[in-house]
PDB file of C-alpha atoms in Angstrom:
ATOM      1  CA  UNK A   6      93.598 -19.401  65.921  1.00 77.00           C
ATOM      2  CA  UNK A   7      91.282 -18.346  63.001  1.00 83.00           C
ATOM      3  CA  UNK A   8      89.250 -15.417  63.538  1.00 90.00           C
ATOM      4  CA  UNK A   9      86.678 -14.664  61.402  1.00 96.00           C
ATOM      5  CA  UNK A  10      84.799 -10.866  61.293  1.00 96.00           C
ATOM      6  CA  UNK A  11      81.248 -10.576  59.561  1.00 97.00           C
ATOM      7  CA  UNK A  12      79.976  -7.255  57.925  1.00 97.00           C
ATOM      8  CA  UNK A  13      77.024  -6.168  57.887  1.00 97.00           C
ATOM      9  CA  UNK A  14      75.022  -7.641  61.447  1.00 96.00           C
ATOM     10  CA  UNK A  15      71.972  -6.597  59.787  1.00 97.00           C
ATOM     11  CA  UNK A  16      70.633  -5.715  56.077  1.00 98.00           C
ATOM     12  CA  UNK A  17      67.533  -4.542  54.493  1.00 97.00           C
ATOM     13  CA  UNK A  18      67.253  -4.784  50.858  1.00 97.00           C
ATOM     14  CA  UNK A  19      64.290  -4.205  48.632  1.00 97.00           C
ATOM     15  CA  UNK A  20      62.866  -6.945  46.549  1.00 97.00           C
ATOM     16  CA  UNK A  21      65.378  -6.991  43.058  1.00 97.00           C
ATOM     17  CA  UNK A  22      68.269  -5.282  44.721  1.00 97.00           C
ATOM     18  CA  UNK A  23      71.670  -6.449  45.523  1.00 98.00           C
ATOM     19  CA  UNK A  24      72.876  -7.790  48.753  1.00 98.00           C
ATOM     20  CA  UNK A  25      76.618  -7.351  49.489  1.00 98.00           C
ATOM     21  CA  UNK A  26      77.777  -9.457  52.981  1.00 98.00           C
ATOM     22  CA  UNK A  27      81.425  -8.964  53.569  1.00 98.00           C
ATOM     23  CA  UNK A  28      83.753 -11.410  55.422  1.00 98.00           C
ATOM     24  CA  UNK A  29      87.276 -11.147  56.830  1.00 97.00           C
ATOM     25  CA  UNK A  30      89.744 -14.064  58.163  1.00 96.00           C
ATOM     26  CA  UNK A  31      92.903 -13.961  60.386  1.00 94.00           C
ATOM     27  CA  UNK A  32      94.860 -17.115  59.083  1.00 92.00           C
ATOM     28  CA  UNK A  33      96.262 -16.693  56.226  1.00 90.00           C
ATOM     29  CA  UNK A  34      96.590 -20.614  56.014  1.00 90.00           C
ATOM     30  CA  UNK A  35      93.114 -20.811  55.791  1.00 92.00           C
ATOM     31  CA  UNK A  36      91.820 -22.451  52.100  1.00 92.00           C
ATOM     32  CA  UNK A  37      88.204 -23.071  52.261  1.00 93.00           C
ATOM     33  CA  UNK A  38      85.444 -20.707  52.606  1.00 95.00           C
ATOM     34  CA  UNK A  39      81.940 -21.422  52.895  1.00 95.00           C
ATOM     35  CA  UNK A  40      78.533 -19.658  53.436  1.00 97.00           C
ATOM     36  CA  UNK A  41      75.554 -20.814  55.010  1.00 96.00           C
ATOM     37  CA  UNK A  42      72.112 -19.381  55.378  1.00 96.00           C
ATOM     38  CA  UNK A  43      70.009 -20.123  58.157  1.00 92.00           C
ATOM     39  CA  UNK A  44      66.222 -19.936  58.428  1.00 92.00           C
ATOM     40  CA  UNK A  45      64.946 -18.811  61.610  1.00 87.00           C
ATOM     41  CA  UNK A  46      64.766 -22.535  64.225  1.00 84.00           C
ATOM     42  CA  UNK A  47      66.463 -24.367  61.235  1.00 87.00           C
ATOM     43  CA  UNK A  48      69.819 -25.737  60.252  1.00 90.00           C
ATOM     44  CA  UNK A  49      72.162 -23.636  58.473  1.00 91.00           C
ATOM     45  CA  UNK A  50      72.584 -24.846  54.889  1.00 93.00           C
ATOM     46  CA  UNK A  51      75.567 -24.535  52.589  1.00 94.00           C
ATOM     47  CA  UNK A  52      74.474 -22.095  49.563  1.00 97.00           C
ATOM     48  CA  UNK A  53      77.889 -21.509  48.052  1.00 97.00           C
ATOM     49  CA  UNK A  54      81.671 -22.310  48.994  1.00 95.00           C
ATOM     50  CA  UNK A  55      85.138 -21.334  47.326  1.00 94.00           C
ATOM     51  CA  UNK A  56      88.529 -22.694  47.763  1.00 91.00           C
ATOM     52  CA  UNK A  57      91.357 -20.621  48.163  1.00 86.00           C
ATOM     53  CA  UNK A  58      93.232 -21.506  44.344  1.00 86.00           C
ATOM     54  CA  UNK A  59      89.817 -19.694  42.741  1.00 86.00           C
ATOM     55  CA  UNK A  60      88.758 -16.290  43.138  1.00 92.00           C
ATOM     56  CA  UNK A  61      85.160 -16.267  41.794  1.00 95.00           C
ATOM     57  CA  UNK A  62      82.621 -18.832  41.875  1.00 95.00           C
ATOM     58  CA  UNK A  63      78.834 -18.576  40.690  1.00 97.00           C
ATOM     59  CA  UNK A  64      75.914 -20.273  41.440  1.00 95.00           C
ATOM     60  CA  UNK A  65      72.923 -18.463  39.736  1.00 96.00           C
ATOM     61  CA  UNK A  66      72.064 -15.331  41.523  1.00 97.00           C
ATOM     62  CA  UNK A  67      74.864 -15.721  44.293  1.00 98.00           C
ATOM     63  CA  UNK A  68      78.366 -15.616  43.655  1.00 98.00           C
ATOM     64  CA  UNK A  69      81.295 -15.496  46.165  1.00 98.00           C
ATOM     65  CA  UNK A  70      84.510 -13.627  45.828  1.00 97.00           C
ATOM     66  CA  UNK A  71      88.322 -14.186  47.573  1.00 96.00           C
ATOM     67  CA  UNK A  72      91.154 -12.007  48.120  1.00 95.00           C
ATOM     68  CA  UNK A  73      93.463 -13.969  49.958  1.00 93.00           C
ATOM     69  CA  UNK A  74      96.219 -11.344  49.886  1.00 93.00           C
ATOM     70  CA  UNK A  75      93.563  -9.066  51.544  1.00 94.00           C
ATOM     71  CA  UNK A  76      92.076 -11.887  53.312  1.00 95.00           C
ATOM     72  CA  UNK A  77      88.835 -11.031  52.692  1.00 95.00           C
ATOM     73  CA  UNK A  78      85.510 -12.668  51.432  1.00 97.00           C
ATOM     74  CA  UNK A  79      82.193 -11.650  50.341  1.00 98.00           C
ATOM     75  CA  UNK A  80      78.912 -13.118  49.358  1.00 98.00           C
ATOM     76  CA  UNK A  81      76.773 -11.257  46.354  1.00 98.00           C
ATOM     77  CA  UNK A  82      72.752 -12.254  46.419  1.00 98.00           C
ATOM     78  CA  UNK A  83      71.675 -10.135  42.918  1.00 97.00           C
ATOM     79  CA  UNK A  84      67.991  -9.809  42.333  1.00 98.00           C
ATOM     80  CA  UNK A  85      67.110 -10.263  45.939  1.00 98.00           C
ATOM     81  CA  UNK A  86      63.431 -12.314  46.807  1.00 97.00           C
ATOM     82  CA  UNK A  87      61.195 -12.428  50.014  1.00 95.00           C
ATOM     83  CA  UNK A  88      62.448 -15.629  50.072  1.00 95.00           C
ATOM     84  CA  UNK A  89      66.166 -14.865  50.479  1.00 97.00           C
ATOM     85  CA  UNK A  90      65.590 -13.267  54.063  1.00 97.00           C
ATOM     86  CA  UNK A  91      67.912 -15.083  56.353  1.00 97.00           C
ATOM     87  CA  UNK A  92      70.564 -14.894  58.811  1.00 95.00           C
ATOM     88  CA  UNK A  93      74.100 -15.729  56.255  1.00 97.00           C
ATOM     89  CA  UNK A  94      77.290 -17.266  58.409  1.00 96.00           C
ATOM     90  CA  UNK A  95      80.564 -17.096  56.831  1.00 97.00           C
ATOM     91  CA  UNK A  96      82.834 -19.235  57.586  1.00 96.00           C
ATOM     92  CA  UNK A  97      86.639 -20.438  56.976  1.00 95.00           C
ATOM     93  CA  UNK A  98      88.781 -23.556  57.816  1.00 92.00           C
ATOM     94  CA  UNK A  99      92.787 -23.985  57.363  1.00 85.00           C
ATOM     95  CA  UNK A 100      91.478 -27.527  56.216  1.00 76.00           C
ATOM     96  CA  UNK A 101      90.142 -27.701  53.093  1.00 65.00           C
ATOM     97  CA  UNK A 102      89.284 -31.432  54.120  1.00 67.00           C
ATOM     98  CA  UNK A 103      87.952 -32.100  57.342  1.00 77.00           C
ATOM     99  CA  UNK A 104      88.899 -28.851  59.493  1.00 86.00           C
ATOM    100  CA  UNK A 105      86.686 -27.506  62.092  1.00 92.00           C
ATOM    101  CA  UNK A 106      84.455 -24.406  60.725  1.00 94.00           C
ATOM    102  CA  UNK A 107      85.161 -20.817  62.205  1.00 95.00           C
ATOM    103  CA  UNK A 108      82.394 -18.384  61.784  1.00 95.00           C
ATOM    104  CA  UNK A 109      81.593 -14.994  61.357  1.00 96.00           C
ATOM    105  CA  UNK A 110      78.524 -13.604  63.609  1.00 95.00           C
ATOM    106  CA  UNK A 111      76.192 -13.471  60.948  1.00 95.00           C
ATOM    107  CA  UNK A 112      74.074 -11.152  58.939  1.00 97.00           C
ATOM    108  CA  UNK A 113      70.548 -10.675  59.155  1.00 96.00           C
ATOM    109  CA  UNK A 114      69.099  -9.986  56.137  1.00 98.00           C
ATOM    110  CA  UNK A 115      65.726  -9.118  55.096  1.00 98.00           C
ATOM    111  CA  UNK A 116      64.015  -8.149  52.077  1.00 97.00           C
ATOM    112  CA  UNK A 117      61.264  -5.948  51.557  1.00 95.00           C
ATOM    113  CA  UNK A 118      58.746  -6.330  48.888  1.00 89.00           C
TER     114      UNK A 118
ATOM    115  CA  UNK B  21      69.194 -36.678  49.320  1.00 78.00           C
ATOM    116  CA  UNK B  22      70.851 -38.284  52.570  1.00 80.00           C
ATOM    117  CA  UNK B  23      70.531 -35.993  55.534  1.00 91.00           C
ATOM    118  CA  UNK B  24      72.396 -35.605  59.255  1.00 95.00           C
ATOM    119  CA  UNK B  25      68.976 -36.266  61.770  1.00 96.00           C
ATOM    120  CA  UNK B  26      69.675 -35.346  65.248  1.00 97.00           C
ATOM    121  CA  UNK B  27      66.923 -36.181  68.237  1.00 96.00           C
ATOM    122  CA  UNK B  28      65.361 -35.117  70.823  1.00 96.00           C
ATOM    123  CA  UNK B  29      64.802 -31.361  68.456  1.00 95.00           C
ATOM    124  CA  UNK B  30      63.899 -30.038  72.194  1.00 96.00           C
ATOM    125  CA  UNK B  31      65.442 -31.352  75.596  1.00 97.00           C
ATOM    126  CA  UNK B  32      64.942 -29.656  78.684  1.00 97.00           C
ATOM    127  CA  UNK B  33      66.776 -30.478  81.878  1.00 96.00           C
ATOM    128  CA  UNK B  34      67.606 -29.620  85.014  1.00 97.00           C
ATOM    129  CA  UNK B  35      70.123 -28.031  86.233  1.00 97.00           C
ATOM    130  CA  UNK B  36      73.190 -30.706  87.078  1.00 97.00           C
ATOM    131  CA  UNK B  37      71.664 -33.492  85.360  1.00 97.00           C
ATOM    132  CA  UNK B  38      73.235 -34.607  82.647  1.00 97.00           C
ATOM    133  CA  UNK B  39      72.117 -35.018  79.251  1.00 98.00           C
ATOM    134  CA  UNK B  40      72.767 -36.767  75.756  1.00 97.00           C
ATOM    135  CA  UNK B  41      72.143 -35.387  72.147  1.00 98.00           C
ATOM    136  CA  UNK B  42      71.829 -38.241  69.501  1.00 97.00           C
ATOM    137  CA  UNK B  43      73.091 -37.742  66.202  1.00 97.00           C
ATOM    138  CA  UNK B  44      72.951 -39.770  63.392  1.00 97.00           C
ATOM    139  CA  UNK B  45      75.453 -38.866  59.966  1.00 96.00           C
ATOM    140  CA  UNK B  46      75.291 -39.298  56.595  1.00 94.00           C
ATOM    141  CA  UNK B  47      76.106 -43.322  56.556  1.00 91.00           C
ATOM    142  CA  UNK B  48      79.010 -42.501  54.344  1.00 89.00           C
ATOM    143  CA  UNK B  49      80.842 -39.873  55.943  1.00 92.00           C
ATOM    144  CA  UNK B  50      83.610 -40.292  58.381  1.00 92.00           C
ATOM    145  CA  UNK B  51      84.368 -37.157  59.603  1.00 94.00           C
ATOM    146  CA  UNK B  52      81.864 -36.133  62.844  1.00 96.00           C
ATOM    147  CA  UNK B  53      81.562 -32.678  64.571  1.00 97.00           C
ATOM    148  CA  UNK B  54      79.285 -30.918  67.264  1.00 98.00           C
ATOM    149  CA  UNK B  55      78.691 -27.261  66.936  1.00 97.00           C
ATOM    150  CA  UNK B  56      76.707 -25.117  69.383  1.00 96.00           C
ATOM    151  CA  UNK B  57      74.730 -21.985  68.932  1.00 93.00           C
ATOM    152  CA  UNK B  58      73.508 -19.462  71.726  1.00 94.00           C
ATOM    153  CA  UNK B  59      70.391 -17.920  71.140  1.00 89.00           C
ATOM    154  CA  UNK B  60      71.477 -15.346  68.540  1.00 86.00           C
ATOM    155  CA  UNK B  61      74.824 -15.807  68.139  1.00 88.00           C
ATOM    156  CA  UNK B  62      77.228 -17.319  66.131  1.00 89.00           C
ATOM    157  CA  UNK B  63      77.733 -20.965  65.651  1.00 92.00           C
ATOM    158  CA  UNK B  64      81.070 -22.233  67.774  1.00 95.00           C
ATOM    159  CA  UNK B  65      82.540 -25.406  66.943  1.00 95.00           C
ATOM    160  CA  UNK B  66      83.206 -27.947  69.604  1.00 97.00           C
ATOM    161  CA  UNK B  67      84.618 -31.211  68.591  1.00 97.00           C
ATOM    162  CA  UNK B  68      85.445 -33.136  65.924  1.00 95.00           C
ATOM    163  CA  UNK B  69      85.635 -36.724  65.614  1.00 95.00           C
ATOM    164  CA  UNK B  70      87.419 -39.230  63.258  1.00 92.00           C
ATOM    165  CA  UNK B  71      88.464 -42.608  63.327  1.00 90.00           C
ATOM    166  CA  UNK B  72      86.823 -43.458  66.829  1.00 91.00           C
ATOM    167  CA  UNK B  73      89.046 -40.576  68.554  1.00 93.00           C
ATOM    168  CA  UNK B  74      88.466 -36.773  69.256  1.00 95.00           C
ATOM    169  CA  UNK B  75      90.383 -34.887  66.475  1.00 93.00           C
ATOM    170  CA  UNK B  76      90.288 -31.641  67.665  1.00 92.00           C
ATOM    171  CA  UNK B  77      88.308 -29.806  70.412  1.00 94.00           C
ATOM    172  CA  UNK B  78      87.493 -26.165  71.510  1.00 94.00           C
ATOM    173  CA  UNK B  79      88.106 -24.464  74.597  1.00 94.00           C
ATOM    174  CA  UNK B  80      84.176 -24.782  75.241  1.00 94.00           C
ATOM    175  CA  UNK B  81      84.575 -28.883  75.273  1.00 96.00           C
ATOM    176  CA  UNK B  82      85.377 -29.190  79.063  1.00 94.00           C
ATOM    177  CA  UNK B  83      85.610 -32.562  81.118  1.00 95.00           C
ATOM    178  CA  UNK B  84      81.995 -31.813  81.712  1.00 96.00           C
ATOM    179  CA  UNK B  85      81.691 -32.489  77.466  1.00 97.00           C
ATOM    180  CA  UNK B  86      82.070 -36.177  76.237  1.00 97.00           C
ATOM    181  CA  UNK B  87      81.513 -37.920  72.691  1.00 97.00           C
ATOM    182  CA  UNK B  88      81.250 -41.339  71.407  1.00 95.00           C
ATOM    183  CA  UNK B  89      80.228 -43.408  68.227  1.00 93.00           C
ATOM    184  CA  UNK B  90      78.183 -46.558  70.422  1.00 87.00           C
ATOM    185  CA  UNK B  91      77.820 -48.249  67.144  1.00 87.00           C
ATOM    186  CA  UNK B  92      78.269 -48.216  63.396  1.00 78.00           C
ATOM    187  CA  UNK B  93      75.870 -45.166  63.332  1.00 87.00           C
ATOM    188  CA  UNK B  94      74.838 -42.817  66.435  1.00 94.00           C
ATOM    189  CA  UNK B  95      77.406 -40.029  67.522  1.00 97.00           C
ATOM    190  CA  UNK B  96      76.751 -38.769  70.845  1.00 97.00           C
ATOM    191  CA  UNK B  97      77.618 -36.090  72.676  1.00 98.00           C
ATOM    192  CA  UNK B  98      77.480 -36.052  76.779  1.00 98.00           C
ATOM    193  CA  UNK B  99      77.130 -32.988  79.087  1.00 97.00           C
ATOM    194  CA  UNK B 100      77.607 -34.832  82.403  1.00 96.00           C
ATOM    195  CA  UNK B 101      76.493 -31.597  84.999  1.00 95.00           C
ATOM    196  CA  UNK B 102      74.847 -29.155  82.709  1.00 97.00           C
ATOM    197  CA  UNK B 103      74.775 -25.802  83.791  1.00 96.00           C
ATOM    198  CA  UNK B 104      72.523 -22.809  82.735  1.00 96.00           C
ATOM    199  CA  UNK B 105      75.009 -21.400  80.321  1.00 95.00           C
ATOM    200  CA  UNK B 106      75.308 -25.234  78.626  1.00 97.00           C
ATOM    201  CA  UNK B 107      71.550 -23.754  77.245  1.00 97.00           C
ATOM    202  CA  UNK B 108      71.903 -23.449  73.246  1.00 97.00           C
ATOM    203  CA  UNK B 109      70.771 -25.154  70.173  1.00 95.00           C
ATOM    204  CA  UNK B 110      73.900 -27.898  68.873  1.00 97.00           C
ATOM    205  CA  UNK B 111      74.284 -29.058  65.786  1.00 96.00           C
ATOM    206  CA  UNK B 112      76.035 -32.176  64.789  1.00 97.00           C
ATOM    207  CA  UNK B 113      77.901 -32.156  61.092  1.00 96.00           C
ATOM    208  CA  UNK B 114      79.664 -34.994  59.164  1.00 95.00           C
ATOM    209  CA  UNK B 115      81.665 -34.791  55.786  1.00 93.00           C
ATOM    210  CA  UNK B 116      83.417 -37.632  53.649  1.00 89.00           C
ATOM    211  CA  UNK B 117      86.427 -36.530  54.577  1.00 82.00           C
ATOM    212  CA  UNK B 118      86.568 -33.254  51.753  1.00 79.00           C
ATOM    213  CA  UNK B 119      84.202 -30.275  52.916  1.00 81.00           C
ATOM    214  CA  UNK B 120      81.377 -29.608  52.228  1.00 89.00           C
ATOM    215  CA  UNK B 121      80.341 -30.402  56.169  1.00 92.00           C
ATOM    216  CA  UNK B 122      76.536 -31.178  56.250  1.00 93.00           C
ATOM    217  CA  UNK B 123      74.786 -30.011  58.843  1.00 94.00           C
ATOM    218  CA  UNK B 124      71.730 -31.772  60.866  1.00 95.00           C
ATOM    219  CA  UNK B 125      68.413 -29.866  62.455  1.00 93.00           C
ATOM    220  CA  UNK B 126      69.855 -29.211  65.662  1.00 95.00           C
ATOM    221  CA  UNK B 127      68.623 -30.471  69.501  1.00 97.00           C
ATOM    222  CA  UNK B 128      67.308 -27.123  71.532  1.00 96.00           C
ATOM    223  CA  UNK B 129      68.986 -27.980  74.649  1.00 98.00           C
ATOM    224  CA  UNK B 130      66.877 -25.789  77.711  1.00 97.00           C
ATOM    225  CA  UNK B 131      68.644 -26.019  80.842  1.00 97.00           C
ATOM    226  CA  UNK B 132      66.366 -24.784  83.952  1.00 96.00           C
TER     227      UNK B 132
END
């Protein structure tokens, strides 16, 4: 099955830095790649998401890239806020439709003012 | 905006009873999954649900693990003899049938 790996577990950033969070994937079937962040006791809420026939997408100050022939993701935050601290999930799906989610472990960042 | 609300937010059991989490999805949607989280770990994926029949489950989804839809909108999910290691926070998710999947607040489920 899929197999997704997360990179960093944790990251500190200052306030109006970048923030770099790197994904990887097993299945190359796999077409549909979201991110979530998570607040600390809260749901984890879909901030960006790219499907596999794209490989940029941009949403303000986050953006999210895809090499497929790599098989590898990654999630850009650019002029990082307090209020961006968060643990970030990765995730893929071979099922662009309904497919289960497979996530990464997560990455814990926090920035510094 | 329509959201996924899931209740209790905290249940705590004992040990071997069993216990139901309560979801309720976006009225729309008709694609319906349970995902658990340990305490700082990654969210696993457990079930999914479509068309009044389990689409897919996990390894995690046992005998001890049951869902239904009682009615046009609840989706439960059933841990018949929960055990200590059943303790985690789930979240239930729907989607129209093209992803996004929309996630709800999530039951704490304490097991003692």
């Amino acid at each position: 099955g899929e197999n997704v790996e997360q990179h960093p577990s944790t990251l500190s950033v200052q306030e109006g830095d970048s923030a770099v969070i790197k994904c990887t994937y097993s299945d190359s079937a796999s077409n549909y790649f979201p991110w979530y962040k998570q607040e600390l006791g809260k749901r984890p809420q879909l901030i960006i998401d790219i499907r596999s026939n794209v490989g940029e997408k941009k949403d303000q100050r986050i953006a999210v890239t895809l090499n497929k022939t790599a098989k590898h993701f990654s999630l850009h935050i650019t002029e990082t806020q307090p209020e961006d601290s968060a643990v970030y999930f990765c995730a893929a799906t071979v099922t662009d439709s309904w497919g289960k989610l497979q996530f990464g472990a997560g990455t814990q960042v926090v920035v510094t003012p | 905006e329509p959201e996924v609300t899931q209740t209790p937010s905290h249940q705590v059991t004992q040990m071997g009873q069993e216990v139901i989490l309560r979801c309720v999805p976006i009225s729309n949607h008709l694609y319906f999954y349970w995902y658990r989280q340990i305490l700082g770990q990654k969210v696993e994926f457990l079930v999914s649900f479509y068309n009044n029949e389990i689409s897919e489950k996990s390894e995690i989804f046992d005998d001890q693990f049951s869902v239904e839809r009682p009615d046009g909108s609840n989706f439960t999910l059933k841990i018949r003899s929960t055990k200590l290691e059943d303790s985690a926070m789930y979240f239930c998710a729907s989607t129209k049938g093209t992803q996004p999947q929309h996630f709800g607040d999530g039951t704490r489920l304490s097991i003692l």
